[in-house]
mmCIF file of C-alpha atoms in Angstrom:
data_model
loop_
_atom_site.group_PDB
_atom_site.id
_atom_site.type_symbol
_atom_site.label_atom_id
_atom_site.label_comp_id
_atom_site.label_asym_id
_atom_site.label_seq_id
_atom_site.Cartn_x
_atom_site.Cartn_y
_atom_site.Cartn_z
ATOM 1 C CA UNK A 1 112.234 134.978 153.687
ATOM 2 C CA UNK A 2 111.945 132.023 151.409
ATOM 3 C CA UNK A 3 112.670 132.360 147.361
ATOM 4 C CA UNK A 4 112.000 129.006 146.465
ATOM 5 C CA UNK A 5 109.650 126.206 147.397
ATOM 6 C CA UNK A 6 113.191 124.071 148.158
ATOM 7 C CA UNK A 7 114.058 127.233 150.758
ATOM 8 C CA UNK A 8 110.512 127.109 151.880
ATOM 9 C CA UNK A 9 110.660 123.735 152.802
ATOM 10 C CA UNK A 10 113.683 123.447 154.944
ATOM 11 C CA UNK A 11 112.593 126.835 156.649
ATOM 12 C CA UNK A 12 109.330 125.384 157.832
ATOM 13 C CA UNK A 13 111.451 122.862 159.862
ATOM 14 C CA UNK A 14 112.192 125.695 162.126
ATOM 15 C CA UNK A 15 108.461 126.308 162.766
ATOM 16 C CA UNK A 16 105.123 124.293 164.028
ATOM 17 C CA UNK A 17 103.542 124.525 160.538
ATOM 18 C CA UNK A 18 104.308 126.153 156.968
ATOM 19 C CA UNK A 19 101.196 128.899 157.816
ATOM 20 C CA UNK A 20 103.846 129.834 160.841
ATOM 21 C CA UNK A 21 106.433 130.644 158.535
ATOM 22 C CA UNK A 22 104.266 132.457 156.245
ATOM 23 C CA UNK A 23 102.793 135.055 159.140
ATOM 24 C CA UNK A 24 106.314 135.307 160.248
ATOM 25 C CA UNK A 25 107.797 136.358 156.990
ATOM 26 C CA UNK A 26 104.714 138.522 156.232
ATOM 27 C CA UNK A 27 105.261 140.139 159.577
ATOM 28 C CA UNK A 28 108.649 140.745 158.598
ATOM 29 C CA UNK A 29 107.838 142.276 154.746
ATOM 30 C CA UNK A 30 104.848 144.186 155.895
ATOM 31 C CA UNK A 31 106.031 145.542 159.923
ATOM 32 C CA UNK A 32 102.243 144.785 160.896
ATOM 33 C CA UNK A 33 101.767 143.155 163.971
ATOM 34 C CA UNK A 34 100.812 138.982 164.164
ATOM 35 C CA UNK A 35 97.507 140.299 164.848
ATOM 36 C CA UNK A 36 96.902 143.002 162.160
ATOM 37 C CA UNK A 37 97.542 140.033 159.715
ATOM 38 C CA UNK A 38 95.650 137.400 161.050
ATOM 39 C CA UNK A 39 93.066 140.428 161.224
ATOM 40 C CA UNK A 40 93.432 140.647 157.274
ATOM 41 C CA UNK A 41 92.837 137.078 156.922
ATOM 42 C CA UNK A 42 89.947 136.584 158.760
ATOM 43 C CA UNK A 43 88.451 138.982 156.596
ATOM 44 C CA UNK A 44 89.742 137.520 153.513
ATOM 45 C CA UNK A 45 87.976 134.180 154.901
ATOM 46 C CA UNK A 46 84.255 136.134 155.248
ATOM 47 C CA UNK A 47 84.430 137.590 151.936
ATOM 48 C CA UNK A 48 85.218 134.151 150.720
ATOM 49 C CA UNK A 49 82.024 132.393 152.805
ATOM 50 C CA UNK A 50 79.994 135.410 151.731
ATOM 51 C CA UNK A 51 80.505 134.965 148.023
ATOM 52 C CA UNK A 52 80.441 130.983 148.232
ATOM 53 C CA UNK A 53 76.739 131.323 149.994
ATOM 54 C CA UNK A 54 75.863 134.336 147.301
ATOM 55 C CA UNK A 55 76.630 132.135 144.113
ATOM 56 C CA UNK A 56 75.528 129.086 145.589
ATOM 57 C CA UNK A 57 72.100 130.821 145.967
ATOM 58 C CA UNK A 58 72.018 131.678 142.272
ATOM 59 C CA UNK A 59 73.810 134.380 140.334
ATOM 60 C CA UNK A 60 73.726 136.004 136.808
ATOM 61 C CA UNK A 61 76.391 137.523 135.075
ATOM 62 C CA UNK A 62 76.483 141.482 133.776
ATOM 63 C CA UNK A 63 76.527 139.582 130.483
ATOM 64 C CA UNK A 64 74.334 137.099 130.974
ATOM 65 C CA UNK A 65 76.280 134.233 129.105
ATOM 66 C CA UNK A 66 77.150 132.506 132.787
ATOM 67 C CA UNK A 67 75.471 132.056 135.689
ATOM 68 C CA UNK A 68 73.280 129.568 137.902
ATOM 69 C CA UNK A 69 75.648 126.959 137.187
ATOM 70 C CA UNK A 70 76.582 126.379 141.246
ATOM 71 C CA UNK A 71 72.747 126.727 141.911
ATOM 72 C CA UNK A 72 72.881 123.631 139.777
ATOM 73 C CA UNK A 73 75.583 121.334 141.171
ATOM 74 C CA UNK A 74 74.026 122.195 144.724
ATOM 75 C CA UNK A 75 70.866 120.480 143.445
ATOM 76 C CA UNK A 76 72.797 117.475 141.839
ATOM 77 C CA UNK A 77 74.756 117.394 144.857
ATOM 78 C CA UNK A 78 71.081 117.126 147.063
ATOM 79 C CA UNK A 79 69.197 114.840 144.791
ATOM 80 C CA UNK A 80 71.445 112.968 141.814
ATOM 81 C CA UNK A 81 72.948 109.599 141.750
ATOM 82 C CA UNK A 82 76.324 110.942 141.009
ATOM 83 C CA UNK A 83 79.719 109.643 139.919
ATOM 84 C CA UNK A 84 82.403 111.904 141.472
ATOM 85 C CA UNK A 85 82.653 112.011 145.542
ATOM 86 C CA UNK A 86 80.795 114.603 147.329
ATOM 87 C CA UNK A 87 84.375 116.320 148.807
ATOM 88 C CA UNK A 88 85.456 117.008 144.911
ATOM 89 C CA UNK A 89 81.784 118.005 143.856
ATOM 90 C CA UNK A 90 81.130 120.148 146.649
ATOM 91 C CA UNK A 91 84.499 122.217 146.420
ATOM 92 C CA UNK A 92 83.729 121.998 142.450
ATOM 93 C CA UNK A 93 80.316 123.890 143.235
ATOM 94 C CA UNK A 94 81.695 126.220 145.638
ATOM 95 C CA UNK A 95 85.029 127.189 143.023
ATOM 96 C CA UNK A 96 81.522 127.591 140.632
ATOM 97 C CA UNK A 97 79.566 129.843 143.134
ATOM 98 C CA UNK A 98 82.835 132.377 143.393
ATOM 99 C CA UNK A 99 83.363 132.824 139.961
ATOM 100 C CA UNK A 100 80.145 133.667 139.133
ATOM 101 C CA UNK A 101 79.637 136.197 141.829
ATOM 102 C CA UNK A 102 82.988 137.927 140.268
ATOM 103 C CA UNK A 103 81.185 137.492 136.524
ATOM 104 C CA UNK A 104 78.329 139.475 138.202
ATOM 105 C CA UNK A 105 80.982 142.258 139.549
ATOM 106 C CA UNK A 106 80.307 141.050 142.913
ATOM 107 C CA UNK A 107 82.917 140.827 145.760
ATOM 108 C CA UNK A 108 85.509 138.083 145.985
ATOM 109 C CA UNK A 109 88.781 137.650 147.529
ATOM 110 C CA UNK A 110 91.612 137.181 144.727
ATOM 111 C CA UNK A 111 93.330 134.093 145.395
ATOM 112 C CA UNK A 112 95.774 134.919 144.026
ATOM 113 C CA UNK A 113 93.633 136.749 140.928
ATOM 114 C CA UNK A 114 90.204 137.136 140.361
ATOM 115 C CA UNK A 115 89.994 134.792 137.396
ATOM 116 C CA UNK A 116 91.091 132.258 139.793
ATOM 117 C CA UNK A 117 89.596 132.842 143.170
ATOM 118 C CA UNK A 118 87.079 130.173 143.383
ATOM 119 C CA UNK A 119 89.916 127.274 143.573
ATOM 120 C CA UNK A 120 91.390 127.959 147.413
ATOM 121 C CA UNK A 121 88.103 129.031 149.016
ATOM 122 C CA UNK A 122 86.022 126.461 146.854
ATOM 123 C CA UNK A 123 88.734 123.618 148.500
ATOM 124 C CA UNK A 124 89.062 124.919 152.081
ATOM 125 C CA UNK A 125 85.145 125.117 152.587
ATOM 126 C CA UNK A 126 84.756 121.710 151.280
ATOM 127 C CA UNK A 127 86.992 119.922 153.733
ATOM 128 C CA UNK A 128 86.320 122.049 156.544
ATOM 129 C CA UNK A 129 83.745 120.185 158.038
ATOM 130 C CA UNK A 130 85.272 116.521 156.879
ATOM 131 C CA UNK A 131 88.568 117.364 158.559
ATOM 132 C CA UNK A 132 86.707 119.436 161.290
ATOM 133 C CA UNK A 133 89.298 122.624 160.744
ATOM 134 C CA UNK A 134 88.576 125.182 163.606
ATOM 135 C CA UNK A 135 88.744 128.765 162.532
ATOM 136 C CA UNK A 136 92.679 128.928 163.145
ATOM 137 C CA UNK A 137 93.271 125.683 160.728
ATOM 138 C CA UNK A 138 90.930 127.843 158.400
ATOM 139 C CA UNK A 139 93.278 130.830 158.316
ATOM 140 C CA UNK A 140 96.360 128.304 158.691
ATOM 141 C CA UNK A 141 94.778 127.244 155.372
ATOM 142 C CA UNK A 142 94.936 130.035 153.717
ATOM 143 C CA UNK A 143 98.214 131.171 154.689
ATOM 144 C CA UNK A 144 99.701 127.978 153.740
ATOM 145 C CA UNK A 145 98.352 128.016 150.434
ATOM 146 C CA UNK A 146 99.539 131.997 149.820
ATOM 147 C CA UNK A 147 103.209 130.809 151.058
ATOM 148 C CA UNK A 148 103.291 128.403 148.313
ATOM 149 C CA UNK A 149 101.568 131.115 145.697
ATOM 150 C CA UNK A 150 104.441 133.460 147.074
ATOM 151 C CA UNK A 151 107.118 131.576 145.532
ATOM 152 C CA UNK A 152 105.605 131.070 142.522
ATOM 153 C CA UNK A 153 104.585 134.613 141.568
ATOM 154 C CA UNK A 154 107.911 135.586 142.395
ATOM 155 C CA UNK A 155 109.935 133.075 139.938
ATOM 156 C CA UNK A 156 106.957 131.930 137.025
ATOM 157 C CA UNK A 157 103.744 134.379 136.949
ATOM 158 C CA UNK A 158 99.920 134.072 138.572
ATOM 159 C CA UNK A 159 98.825 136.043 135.514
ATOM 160 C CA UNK A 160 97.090 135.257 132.418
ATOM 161 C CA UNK A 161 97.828 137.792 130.448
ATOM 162 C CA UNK A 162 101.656 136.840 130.835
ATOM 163 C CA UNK A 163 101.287 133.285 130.887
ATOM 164 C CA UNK A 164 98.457 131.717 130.290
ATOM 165 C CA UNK A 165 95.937 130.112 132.261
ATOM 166 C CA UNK A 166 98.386 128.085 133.377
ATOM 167 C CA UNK A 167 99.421 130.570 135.577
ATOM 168 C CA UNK A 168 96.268 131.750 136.846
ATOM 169 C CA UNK A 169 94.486 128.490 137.282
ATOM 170 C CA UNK A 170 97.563 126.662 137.828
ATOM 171 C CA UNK A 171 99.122 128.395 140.561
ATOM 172 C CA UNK A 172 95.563 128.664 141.922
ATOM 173 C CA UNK A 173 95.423 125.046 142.183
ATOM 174 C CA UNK A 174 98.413 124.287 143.509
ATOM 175 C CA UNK A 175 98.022 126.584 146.510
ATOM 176 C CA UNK A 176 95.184 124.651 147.366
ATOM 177 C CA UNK A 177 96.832 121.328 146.813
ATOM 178 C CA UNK A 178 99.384 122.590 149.162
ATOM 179 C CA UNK A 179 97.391 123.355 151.804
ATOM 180 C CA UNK A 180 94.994 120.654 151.871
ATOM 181 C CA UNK A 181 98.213 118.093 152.314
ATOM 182 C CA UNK A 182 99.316 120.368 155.278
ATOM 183 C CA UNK A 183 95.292 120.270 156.799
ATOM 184 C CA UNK A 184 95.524 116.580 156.666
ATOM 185 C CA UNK A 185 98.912 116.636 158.519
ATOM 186 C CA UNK A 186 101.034 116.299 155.890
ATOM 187 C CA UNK A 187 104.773 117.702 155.935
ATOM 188 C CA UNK A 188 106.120 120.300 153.981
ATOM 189 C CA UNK A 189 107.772 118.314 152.199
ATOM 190 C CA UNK A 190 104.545 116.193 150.651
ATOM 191 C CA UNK A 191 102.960 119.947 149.926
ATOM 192 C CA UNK A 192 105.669 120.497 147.963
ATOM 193 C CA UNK A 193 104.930 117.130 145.712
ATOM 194 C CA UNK A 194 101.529 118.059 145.251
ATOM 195 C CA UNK A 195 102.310 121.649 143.883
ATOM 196 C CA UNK A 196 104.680 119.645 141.493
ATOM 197 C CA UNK A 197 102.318 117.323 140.457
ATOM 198 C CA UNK A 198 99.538 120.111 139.610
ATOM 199 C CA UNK A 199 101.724 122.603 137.752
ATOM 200 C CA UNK A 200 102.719 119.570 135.632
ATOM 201 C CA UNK A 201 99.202 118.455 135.165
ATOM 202 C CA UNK A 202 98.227 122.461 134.091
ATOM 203 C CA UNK A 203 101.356 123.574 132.456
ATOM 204 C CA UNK A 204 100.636 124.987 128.811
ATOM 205 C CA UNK A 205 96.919 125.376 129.786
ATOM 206 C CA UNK A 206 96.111 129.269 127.533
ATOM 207 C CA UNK A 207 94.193 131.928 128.911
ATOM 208 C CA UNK A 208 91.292 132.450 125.946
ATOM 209 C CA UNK A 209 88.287 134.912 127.421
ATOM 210 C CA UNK A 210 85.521 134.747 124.992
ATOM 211 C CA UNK A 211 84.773 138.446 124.221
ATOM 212 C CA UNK A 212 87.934 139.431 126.809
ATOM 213 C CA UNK A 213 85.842 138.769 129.972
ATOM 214 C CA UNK A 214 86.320 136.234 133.155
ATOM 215 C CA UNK A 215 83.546 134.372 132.602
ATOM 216 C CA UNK A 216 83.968 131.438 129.594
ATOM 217 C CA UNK A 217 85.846 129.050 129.992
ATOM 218 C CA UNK A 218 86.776 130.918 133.720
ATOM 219 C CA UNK A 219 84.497 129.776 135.883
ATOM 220 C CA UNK A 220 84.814 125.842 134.459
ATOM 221 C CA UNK A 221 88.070 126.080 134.647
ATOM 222 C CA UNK A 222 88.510 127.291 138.630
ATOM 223 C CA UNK A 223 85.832 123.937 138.813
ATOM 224 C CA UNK A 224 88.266 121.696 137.455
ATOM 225 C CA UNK A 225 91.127 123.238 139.642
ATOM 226 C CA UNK A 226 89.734 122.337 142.152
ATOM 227 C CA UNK A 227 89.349 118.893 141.405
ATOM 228 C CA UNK A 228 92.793 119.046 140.168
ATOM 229 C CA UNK A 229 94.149 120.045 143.885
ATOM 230 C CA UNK A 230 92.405 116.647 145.772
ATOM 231 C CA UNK A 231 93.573 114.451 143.747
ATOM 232 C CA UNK A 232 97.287 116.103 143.529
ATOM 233 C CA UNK A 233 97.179 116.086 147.343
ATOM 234 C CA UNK A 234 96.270 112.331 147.469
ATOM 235 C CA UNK A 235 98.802 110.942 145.093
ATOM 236 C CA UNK A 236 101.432 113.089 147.697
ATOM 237 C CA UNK A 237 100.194 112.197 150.840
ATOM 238 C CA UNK A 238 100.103 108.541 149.630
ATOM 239 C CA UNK A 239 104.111 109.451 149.125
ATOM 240 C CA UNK A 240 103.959 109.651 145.263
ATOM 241 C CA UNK A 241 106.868 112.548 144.499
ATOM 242 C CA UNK A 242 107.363 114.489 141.373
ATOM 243 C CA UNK A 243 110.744 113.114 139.052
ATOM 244 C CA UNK A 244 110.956 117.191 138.457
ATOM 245 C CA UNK A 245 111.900 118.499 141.263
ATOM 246 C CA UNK A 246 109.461 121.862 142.561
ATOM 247 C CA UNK A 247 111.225 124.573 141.515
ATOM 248 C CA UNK A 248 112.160 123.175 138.745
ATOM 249 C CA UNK A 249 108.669 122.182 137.451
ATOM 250 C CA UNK A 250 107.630 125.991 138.370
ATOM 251 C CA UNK A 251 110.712 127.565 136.226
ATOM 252 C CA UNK A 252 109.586 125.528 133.606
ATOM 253 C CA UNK A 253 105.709 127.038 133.651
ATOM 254 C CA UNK A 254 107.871 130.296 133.464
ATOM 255 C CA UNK A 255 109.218 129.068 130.473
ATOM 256 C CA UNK A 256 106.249 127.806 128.647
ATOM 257 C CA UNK A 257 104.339 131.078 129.201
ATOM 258 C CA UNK A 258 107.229 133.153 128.034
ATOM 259 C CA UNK A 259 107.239 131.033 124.909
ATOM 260 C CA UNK A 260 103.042 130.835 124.914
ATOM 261 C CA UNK A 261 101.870 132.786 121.685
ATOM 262 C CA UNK A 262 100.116 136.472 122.681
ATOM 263 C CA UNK A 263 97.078 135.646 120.808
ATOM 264 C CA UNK A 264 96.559 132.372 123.969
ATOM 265 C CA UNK A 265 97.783 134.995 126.961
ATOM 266 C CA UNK A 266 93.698 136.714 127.772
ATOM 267 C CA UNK A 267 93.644 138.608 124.192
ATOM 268 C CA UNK A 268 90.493 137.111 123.006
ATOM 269 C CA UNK A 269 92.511 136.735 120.463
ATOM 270 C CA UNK A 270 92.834 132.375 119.985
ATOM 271 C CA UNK A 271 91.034 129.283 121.486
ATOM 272 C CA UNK A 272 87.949 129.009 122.808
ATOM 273 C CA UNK A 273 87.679 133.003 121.691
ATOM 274 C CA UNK A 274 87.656 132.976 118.508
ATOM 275 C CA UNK A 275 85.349 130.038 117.660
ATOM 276 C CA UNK A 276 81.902 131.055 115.848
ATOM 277 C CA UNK A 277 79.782 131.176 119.057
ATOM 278 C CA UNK A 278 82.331 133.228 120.632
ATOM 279 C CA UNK A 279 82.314 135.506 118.177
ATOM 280 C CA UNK A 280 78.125 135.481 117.889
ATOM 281 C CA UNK A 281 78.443 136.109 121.751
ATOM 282 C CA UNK A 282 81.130 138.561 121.555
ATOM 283 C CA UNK A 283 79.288 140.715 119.195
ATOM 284 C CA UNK A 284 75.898 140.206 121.007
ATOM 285 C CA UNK A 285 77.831 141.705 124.062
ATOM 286 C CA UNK A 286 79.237 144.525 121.990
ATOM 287 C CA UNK A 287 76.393 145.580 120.806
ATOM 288 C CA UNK A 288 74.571 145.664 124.057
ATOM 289 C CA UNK A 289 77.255 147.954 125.215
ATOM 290 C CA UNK A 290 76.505 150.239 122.401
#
């Protein structure tokens, strides 16, 4: 068992890849069997295709303030002259599509919450194909990216309400940055830049729901994540390290969302929340309700 991303890098030494390490100590805190959790992550993986394929089709909220956005970038990606590369913009719609299917109360896989489940999934299915991944690299994928998201739920916080978006996006992102360094054959070692590099780049980012729900600024902001991740795994895998060591930069998220005022931890309560057309919206909602 690893309790830091320091421990979790010298550990992985001892193993062909950090997903390795990750069943292994899984096996160990959970006594299933290598194959009951590989069975649990394959269908982690469907439920992530499945609501990828559902938003990218075209999805509206139970509010109705969001939705059709991925329906949208899957057209500019088809027929528009655009500036970003396809990679970032195709992982951006596919973050898009997953949030949206949670807005409409649809099933997604938390990774690692539902605010920020379209970052990991909206990454892995966007490189898949580039970098060829066969179903094993997939799930490799995906436990690489929950090793890292271990370690930093167990010494900052992967929720909003406690710290922010920071810790929701954030450590959403930086599982993904993780893991795409380790699917391009990367070493542990450059993962653990990357997740530096993105927690930096997020830290002090506040969690403000307009009206309380996961919707605005949610689903842009998993969209941005995800952007976040590619460009944090480049600047490691080109050998680029973080002056803050890992651990260090993730006690330090701890310590800005300990510090973060209530009314920017998911109380609807400052930001984006609490600007007029929130509040038109908000009340529109409310009285909907009623």
């Amino acid at each position: 068992m690893f309790l830091s991303i320091e421990e979790l890098v010298q550990q992985a030494q001892d193993y062909p890849s950090v997903a390795e390490l990750m069943i292994a100590v899984e096996m160990e805190m959970s006594g299933r069997s290598r194959e009951q959790i590989i069975k649990i992550m394959e269908k982690n993986l469907l439920v992530m295709e499945q609501s990828i394929a559902e938003g990218n089709a075209g999805v509206t909220s139970v509010t109705g303030i969001t939705g059709g956005d991925a329906k949208k970038m899957d057209n500019y990606l088809s027929h528009a002259d655009f500036l970003s590369g396809e990679t970032i913009l195709t992982a951006v719609r596919n973050a898009i599509a997953v949030n949206e299917v949670n807005a409409k109360m649809g099933l997604i896989c938390a990774t690692p919450t539902a605010g920020s489940a379209g970052v990991v999934p909206g990454v892995l299915m966007a490189v898949r194909d580039r970098l060829q991944l066969t179903h094993e690299q997939q799930l490799d994928f995906l436990f690489t990216a929950g090793a890292f998201g271990l370690v930093i739920a167990n010494n900052a916080s992967i929720s909003g309400a406690e710290g922010g978006c920071q810790a929701e996006i954030g450590s959403a992102s930086a599982m993904a940055s993780a893991a795409l360094v380790c699917a391009k054959n990367g070493t542990a070692h450059q993962a653990a830049q990357a997740v530096a590099i993105t927690l930096k780049n997020m830290m002090g980012l506040i969690c403000d729901p307009v009206a309380g729900l996961v919707e605005v600024p949610c689903v842009k902001r998993n969209a941005l994540g995800s952007s976040q991740a590619f460009i944090s795994a480049d600047m490691a895998l080109a050998g680029i390290e973080s002056v803050i060591p890992p651990d260090e930069v993730v006690a330090a998220m701890y310590q800005v969302g300990r510090q973060m005022p209530s009314i920017f931890k998911e109380t609807a309560e400052g930001g984006l929340a609490v600007t007029p057309t929130a509040k038109r919206l908000t009340k529109e909602i409310l009285e909907k309700q009623t």
